[in-house]
Short mmCIF file of C-alpha atoms in Angstrom, two decimals:
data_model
loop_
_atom_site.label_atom_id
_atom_site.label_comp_id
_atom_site.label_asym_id
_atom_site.label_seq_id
_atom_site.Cartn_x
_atom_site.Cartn_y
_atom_site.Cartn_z
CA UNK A 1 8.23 41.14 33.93
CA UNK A 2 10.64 42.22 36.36
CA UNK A 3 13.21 40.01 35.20
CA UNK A 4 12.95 41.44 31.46
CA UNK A 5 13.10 45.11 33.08
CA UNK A 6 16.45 44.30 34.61
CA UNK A 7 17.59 42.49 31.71
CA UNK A 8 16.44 45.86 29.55
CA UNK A 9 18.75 47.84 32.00
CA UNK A 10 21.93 46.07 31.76
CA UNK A 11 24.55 47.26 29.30
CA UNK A 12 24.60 45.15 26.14
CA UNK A 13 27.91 43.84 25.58
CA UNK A 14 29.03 41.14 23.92
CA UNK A 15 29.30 38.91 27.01
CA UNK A 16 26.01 40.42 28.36
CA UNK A 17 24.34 39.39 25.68
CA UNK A 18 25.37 35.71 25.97
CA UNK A 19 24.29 35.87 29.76
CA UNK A 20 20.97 37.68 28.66
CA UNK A 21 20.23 34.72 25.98
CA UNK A 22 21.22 32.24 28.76
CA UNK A 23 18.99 33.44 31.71
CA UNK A 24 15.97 33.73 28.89
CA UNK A 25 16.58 30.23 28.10
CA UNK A 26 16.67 28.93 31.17
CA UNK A 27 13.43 30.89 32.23
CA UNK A 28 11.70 29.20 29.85
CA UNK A 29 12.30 25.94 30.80
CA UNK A 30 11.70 26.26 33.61
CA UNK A 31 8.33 27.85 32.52
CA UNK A 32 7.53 24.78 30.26
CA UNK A 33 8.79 22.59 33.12
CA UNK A 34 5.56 24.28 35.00
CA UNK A 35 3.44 23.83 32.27
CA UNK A 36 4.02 20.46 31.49
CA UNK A 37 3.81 19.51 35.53
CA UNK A 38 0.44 21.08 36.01
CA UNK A 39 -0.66 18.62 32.78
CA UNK A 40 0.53 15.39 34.33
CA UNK A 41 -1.16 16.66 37.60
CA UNK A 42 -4.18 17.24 35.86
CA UNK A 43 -6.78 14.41 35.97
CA UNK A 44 -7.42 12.89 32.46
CA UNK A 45 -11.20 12.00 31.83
CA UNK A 46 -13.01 8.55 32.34
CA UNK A 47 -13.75 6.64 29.76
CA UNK A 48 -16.08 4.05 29.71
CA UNK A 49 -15.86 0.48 28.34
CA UNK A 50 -18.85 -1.88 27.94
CA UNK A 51 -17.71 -5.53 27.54
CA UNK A 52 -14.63 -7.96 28.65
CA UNK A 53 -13.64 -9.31 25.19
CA UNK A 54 -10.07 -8.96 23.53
CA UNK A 55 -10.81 -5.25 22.14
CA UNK A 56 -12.63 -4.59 25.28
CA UNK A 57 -9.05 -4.65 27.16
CA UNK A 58 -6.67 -3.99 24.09
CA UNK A 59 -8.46 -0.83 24.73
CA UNK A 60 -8.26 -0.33 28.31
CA UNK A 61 -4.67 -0.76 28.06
CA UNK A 62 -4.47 2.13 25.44
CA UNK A 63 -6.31 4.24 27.50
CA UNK A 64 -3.44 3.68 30.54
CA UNK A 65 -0.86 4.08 28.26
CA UNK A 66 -2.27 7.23 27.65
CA UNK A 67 -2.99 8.39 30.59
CA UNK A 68 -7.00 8.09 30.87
CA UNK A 69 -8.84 6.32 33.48
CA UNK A 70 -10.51 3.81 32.05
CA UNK A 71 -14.04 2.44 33.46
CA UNK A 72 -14.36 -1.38 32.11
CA UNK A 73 -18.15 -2.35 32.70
CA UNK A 74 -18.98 -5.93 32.26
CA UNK A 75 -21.51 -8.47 33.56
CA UNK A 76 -18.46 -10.74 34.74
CA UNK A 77 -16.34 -8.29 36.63
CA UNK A 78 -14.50 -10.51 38.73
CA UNK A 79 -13.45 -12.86 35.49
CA UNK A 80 -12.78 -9.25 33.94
CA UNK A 81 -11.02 -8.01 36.66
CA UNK A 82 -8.59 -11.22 36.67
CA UNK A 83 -8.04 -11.43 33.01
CA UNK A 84 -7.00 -7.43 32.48
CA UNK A 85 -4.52 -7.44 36.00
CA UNK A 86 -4.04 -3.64 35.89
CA UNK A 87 -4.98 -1.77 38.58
CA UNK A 88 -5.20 1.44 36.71
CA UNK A 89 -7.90 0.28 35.21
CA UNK A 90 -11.52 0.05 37.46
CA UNK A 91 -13.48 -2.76 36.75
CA UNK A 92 -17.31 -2.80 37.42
CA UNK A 93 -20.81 -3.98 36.75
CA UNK A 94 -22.38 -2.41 33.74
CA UNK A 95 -24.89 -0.01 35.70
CA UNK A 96 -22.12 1.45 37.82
CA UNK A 97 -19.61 1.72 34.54
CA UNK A 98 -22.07 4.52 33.04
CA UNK A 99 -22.65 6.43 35.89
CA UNK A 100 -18.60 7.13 35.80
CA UNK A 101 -18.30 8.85 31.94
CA UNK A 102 -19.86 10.69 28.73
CA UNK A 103 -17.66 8.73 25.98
CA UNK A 104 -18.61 5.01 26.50
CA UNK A 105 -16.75 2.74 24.12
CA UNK A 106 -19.50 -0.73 23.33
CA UNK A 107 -16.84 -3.54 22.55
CA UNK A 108 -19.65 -6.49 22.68
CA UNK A 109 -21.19 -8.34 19.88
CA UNK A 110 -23.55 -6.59 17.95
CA UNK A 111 -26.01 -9.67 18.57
CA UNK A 112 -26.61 -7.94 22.23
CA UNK A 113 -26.72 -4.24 21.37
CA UNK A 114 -30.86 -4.61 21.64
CA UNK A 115 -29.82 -5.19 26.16
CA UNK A 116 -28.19 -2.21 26.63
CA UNK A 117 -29.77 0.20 29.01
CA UNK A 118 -31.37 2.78 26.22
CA UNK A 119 -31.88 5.15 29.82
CA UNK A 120 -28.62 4.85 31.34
CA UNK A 121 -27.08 5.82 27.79
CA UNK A 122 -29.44 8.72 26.80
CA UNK A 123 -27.81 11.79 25.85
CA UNK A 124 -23.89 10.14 25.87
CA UNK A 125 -21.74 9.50 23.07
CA UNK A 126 -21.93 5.76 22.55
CA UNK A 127 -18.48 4.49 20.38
CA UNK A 128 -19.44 1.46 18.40
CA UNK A 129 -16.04 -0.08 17.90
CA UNK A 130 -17.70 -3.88 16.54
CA UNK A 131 -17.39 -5.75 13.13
CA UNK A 132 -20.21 -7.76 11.81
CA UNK A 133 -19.31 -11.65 12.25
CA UNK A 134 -17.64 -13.05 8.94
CA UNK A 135 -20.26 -15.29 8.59
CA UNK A 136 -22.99 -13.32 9.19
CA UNK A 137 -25.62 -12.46 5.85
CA UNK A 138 -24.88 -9.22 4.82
CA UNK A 139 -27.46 -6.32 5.60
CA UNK A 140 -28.06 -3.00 3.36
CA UNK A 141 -27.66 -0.93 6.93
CA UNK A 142 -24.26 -1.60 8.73
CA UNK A 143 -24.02 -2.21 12.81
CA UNK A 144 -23.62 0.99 13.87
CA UNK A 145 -26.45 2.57 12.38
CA UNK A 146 -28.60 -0.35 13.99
CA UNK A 147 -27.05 0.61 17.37
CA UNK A 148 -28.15 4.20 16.39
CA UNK A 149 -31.91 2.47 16.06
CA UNK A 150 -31.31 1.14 19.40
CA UNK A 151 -30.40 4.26 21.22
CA UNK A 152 -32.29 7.09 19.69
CA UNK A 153 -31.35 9.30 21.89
CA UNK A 154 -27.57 8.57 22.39
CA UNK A 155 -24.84 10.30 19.79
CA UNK A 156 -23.57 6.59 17.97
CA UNK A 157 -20.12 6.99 16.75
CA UNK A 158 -18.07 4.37 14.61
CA UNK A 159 -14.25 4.42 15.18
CA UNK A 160 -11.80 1.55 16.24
CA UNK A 161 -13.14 -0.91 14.32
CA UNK A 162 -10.21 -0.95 11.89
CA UNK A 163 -7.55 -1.59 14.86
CA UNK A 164 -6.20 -5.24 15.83
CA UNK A 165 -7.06 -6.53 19.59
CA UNK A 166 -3.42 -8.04 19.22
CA UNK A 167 -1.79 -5.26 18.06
CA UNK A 168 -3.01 -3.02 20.59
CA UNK A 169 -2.26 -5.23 23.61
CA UNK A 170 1.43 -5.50 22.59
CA UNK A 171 1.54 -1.69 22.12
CA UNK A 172 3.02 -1.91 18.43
CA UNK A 173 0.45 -0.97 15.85
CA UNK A 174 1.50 -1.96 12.43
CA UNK A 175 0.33 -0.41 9.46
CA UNK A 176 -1.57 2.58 9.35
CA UNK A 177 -2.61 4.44 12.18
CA UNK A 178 -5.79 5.80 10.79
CA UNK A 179 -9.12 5.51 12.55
CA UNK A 180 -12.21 6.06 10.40
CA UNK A 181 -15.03 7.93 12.23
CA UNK A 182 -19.04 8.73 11.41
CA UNK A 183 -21.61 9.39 12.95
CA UNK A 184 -24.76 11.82 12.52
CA UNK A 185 -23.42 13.96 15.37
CA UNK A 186 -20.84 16.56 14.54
CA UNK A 187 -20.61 16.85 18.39
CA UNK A 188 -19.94 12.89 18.92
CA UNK A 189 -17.26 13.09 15.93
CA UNK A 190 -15.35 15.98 17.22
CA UNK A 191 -14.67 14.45 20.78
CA UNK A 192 -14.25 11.23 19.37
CA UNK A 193 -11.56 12.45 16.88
CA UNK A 194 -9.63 14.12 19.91
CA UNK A 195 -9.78 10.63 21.65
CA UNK A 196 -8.04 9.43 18.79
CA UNK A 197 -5.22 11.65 18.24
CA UNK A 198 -4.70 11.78 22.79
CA UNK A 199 -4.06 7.76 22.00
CA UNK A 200 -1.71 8.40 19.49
CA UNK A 201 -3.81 7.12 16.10
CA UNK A 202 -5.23 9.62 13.54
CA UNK A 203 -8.61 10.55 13.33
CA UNK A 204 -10.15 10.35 9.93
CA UNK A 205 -13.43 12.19 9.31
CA UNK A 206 -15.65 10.25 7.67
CA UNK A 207 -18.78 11.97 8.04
CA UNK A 208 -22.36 10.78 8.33
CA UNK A 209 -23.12 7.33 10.01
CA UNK A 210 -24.60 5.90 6.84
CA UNK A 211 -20.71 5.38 6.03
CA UNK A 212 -19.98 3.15 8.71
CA UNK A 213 -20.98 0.33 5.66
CA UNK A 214 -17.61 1.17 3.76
CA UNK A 215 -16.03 1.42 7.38
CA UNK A 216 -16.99 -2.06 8.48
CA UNK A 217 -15.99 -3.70 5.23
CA UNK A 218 -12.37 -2.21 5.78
CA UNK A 219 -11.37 -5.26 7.58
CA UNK A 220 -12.89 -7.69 5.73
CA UNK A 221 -11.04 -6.47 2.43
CA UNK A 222 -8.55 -9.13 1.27
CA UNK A 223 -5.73 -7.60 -0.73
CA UNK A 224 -8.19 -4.89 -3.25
CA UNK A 225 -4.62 -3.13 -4.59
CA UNK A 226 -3.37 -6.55 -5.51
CA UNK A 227 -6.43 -8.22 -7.59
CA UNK A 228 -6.08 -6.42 -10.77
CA UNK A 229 -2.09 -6.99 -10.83
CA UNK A 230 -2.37 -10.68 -9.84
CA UNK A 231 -5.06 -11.53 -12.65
CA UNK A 232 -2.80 -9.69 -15.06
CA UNK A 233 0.25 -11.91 -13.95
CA UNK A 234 -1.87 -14.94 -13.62
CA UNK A 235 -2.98 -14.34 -17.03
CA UNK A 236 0.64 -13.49 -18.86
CA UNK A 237 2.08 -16.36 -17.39
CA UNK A 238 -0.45 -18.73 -19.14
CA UNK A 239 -0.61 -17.12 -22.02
CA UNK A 240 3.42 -17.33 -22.58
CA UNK A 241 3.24 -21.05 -20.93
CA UNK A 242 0.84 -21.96 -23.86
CA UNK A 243 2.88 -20.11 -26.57
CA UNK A 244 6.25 -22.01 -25.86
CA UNK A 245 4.19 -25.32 -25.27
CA UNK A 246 3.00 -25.12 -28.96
CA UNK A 247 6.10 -22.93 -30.15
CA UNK A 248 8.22 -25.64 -28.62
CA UNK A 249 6.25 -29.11 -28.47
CA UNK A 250 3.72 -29.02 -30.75
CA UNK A 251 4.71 -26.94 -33.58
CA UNK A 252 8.17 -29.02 -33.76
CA UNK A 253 6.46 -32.31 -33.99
CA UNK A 254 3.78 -31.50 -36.83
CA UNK A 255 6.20 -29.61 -38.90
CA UNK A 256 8.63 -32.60 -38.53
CA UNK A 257 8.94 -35.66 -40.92
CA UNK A 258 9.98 -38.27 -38.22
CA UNK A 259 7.60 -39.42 -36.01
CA UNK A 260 6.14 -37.99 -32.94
CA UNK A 261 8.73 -37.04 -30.79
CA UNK A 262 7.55 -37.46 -27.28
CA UNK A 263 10.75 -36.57 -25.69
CA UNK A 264 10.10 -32.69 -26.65
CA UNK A 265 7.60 -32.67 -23.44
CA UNK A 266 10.73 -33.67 -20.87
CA UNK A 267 11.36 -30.13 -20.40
CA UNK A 268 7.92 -29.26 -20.14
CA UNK A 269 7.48 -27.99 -16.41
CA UNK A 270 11.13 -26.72 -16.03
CA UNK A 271 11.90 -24.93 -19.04
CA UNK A 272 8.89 -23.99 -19.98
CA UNK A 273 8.20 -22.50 -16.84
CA UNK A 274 11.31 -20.53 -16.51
CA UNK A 275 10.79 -18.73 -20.24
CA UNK A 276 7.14 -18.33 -19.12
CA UNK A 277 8.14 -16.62 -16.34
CA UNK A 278 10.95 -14.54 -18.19
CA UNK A 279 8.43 -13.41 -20.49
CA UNK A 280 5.81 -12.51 -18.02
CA UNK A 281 8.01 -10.69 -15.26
CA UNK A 282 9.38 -8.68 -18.43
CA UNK A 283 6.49 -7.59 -19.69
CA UNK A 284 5.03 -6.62 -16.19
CA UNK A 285 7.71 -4.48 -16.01
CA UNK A 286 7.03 -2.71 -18.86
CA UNK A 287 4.07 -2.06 -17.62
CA UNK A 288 5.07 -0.29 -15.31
CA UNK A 289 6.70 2.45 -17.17
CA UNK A 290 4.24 2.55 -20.10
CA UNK A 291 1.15 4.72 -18.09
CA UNK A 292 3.49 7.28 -17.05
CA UNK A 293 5.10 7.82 -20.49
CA UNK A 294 0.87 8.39 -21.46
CA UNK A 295 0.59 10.25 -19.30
CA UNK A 296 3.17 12.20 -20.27
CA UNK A 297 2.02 12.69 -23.37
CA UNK A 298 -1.32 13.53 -22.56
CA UNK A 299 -0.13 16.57 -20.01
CA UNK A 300 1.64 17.65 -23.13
CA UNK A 301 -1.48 17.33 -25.55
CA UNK A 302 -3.64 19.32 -22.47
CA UNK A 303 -1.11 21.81 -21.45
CA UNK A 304 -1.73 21.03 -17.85
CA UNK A 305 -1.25 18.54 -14.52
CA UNK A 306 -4.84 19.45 -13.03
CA UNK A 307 -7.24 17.95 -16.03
CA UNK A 308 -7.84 14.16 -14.50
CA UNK A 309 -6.44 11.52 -16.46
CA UNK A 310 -9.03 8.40 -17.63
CA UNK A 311 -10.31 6.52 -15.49
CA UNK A 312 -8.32 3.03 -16.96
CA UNK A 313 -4.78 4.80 -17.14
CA UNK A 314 -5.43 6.46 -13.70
CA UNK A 315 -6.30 2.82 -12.27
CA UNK A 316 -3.01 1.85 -14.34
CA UNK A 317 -1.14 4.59 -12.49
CA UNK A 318 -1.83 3.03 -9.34
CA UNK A 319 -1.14 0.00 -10.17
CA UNK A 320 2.64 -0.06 -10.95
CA UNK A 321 3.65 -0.60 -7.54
CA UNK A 322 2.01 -3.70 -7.58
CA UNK A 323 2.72 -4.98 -11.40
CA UNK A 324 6.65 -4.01 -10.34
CA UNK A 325 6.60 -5.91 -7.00
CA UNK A 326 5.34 -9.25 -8.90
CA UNK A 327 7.77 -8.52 -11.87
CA UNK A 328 10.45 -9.03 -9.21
CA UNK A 329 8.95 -12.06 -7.92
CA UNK A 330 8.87 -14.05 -11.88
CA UNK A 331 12.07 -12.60 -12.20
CA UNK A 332 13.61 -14.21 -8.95
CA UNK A 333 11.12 -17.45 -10.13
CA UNK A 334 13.29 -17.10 -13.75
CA UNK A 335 16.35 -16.86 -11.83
CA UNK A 336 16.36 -19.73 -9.61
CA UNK A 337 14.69 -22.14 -12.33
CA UNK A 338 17.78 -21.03 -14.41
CA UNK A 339 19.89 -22.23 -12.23
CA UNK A 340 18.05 -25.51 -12.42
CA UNK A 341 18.42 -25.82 -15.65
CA UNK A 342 22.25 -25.28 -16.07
CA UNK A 343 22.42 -27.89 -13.37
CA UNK A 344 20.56 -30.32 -15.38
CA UNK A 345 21.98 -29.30 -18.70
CA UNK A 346 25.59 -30.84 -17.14
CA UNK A 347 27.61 -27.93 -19.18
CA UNK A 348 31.30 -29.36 -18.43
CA UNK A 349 32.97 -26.04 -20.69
CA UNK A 350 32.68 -23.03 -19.44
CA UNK A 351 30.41 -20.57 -20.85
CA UNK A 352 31.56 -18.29 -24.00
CA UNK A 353 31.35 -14.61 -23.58
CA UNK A 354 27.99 -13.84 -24.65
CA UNK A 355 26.66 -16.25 -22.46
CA UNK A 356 28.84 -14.94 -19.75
CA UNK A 357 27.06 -11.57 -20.17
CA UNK A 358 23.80 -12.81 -20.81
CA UNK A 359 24.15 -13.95 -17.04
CA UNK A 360 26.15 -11.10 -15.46
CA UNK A 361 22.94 -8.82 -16.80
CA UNK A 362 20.59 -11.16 -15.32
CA UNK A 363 22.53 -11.14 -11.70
CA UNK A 364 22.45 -6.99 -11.99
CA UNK A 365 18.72 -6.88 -13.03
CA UNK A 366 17.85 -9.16 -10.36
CA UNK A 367 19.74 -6.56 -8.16
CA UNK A 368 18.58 -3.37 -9.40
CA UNK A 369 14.57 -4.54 -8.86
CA UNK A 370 15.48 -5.68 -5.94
CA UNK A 371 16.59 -2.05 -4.99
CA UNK A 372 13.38 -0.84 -6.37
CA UNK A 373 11.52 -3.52 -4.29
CA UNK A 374 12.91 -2.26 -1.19
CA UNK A 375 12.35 1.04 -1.99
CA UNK A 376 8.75 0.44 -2.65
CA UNK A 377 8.46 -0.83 1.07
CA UNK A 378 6.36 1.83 3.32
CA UNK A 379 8.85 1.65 5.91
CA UNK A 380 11.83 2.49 3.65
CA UNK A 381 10.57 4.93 1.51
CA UNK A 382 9.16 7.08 4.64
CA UNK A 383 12.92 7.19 5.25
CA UNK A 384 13.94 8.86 2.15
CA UNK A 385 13.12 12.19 0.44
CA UNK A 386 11.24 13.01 -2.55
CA UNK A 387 14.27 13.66 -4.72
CA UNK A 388 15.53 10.20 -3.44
CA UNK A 389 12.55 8.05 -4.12
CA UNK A 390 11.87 9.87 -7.47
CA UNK A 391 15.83 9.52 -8.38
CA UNK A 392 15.21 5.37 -7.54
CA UNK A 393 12.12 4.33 -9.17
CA UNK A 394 12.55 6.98 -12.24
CA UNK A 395 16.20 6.12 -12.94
CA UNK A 396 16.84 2.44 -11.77
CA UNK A 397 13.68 1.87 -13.33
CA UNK A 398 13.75 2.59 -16.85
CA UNK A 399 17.78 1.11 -16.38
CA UNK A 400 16.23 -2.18 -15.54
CA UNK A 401 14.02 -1.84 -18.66
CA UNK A 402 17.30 -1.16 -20.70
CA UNK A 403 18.90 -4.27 -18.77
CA UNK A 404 16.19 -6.59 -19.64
CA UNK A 405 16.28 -5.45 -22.95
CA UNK A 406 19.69 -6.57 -23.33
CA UNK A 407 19.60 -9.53 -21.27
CA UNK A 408 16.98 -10.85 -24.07
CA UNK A 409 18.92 -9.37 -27.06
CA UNK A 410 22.29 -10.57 -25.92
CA UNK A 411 20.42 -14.64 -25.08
CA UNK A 412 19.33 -15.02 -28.30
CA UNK A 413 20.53 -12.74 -30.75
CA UNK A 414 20.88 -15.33 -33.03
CA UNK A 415 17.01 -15.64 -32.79
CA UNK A 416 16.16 -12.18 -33.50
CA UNK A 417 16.60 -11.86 -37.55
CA UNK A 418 15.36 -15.47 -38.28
CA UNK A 419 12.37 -15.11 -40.55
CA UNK A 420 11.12 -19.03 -40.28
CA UNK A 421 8.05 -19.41 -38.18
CA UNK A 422 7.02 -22.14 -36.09
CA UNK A 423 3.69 -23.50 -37.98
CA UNK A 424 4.48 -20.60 -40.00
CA UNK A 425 2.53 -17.82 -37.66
CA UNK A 426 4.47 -18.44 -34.16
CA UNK A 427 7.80 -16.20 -34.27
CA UNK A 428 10.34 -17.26 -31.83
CA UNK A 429 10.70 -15.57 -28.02
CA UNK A 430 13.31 -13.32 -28.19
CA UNK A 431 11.72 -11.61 -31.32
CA UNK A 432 8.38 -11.28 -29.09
CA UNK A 433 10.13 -9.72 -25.88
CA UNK A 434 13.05 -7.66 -27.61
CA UNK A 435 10.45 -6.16 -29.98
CA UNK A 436 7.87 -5.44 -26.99
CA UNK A 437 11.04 -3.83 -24.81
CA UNK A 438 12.20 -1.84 -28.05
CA UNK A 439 8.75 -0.14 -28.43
CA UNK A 440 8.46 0.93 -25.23
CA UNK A 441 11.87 2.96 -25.42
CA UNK A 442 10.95 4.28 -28.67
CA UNK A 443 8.21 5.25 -26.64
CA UNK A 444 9.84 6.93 -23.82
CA UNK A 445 12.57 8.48 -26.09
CA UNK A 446 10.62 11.49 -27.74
CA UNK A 447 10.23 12.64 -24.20
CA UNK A 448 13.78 12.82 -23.65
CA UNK A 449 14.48 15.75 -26.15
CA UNK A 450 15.60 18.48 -24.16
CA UNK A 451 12.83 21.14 -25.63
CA UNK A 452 9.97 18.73 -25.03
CA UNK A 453 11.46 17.77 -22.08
CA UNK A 454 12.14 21.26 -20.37
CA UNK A 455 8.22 21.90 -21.17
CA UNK A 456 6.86 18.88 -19.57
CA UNK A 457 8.77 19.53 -16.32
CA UNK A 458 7.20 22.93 -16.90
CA UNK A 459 3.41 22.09 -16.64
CA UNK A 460 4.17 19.05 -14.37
CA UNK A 461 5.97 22.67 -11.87
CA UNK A 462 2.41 23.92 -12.11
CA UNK A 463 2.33 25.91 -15.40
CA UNK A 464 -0.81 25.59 -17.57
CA UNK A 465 -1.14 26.98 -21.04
CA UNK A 466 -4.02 29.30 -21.54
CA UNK A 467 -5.75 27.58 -23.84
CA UNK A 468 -5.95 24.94 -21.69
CA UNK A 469 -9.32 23.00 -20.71
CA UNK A 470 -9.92 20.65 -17.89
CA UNK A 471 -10.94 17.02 -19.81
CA UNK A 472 -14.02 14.83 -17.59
#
């Protein structure tokens, strides 16, 4: 106070000024200096740690990191005591380990929950950080609400069950730093969720213990965003496999009047394959762009961005990330299969200029999704802005549906008027793809008119007409 007095009394020149500024600054580092000193000096709290086990010490190690004092209670403590090697962490027997905190952290199977000491933890907030074993039958109730049956008296909290042991011990947690909490206890959640964010994770409040079922699945989830797209893929692939196999091999030999050709099947598993894959990693990414140009249309129709879109084309939505990824992956299976097949087809002239073109757009489609594929990557696109990642996947993306549709025009061109069928229902490739990429442009292209346009930016800003009703 006496400091800002004095600095109220001296005359304010220019010069003054720049010393006034200064000395403010500096008093205010130093008082944060003070502030953050009496912090560090500050003793954190003890947190307890029942069990010697992988997540038992991944855990204890957190805790030094971040300045706690961990309490590791185990029946072993002298094999505990070698294995962690830290003396900031104090290793004991089990009985003693309680008597040192509130927040006690059980990292042992959930087989031996029934032998912990239901006295010793009455009235403490008892973090069930276990997974049910793989192999284990699956129960309606998950472990931590059987812990809660255990210890009726105890606040049972699920959190760190989502975290690798690994991961943890090398100090580099990949992927997302969310931790999942429940529990029955609003008390037990809130001081579990400012455990969390003092390690550095984020706490995500998942309410009542009953949830810890969804929660303990987490890890046992094997790839849920990527099931839909794969089937689709799986399935496209066949289906275009089996339409060249007859369109090609079959088709040729009954129309035919010589006898059964058997050497149409020698390119069988190589060119086949590479059309099939064409074909498939096209129309995935058309897929791609086809539920937002719906959607368009239906924010249009409803004169608003808040009425929920259904339930398929929402699924769709989130989807495309997926469908685009694996469209780069048939394309980059077409590509090097090409290449194959050039190889074997021993071309000795070089190529004329459509075909010269036909493979220049191939070599920048290949690039552009690859763009898009690296854009799509967590760690890149936290690196860019809105207006960057928009600009990417809005505008590379429908140019790689323009580039594919040339790609396949420019190949086979020849192809794309000829009005005789194979077994007189089967049209040839290029008609299928080029008229596929075609209608999806047509699509796309009514939204492009500068009125309609304008208006669509309009209620995707926020505006809503007022006739407007929310659709279920």
């Amino acid at each position: 106070m006496e400091m800002e007095m004095a600095l109220a009394e001296t005359p304010t020149t220019a010069s003054d000024e720049e010393e006034m500024n200064s000395l403010l600054t500096a008093a205010l580092e130093e008082q944060d200096a003070r502030l953050r000193a009496a912090v560090s000096a500050t003793p954190r709290e003890k947190l307890v740690i029942l069990g010697s086990g992988d997540m038992a010490l991944a855990l204890a190690m957190v805790m030094v990191r971040a300045g706690f004092q961990p309490v590791v209670g185990s029946r072993y403590p002298d094999s505990a005591r070698q294995r962690l090697k830290c003396a900031a962490v104090t290793v004991t027997t089990l009985k003693e380990a309680l008597e040192e905190g509130e927040v006690v952290l059980v990292a042992i199977p959930a087989e031996h929950h029934d032998s912990l000491p239901r006295h010793l933890l009455a009235g403490k907030i008892v973090v069930d950080v276990s997974n049910r074993p793989p192999d284990s039958p699956r129960r309606p109730e998950s472990v931590a609400e059987r812990l809660q049956e255990c210890l009726p008296e105890s606040h049972v909290v699920k959190a760190f069950n989502t975290l690798s042991a690994f991961a943890l011990q090398q100090g580099d947690v990949r992927g997302s730093r969310e931790v999942p909490i429940c529990s029955n206890s609003t008390y037990g959640r809130e001081r579990v969720s400012a455990l969390v964010k003092s390690l550095g994770f984020t706490p995500l409040d998942c309410g009542v213990l009953e949830n810890a079922r969804e929660i303990e699945n987490i890890p046992f989830r094997f790839f849920p965003e990527w099931k839909t797209p794969c089937i689709v893929a799986a399935v496209l692939f066949w289906v275009f496999f089996l339409f060249l196999f007859f369109r090609r091999q079959i088709c040729p030999n009954i129309e035919g009047k010589e006898p059964w050709d058997w050497n149409r099947f020698q390119p069988l598993p190589l060119k086949n394959g590479m059309l099939a894959f064409a074909l498939s990693g096209t129309v995935l990414l058309l897929m791609c762009y086809v539920p937002g140009t719906i959607a368009g249309y239906l924010q249009l129709q409803r004169g608003t961005k808040y009425a929920p879109f259904p339930r398929w084309l929402d699924r769709w939505l989130k989807a495309r990330k997926q469908m685009g990824l694996l469209a780069l992956l048939t394309g980059c299976a077409h590509a090097c299969m090409s290449i194959f097949t050039l190889m074997g087809s021993g071309v000795s002239q070089p190529p004329d200029w459509s075909q010269q073109l036909y493979l220049a757009l191939g070599v920048v489609l290949t690039a552009v999704m690859a763009i898009l594929g690296v854009a799509s990557i967590p760690s890149v696109a936290a690196t860019l802005t809105w207006q960057e990642f928009s600009f990417l996947q809005r505008y590379l993306g429908w140019l790689s549906v323009l580039l594919v549709t040339l790609h396949a025009l420019i190949k086979g061109h020849r192809r794309l008027l000829d009005n005789r069928f194979m077994c007189y229902v089967i049209p040839h490739e290029t008609q299928v793809i080029v008229t596929l990429c075609i209608l999806v442009i047509l699509m796309k292209l009514p939204l492009l008119i500068p009125c309609i346009n304008s208006r669509l930016m309009k209620i995707r800003r926020g505006y809503e007409r007022k006739s407007t009703r929310l659709y279920a």
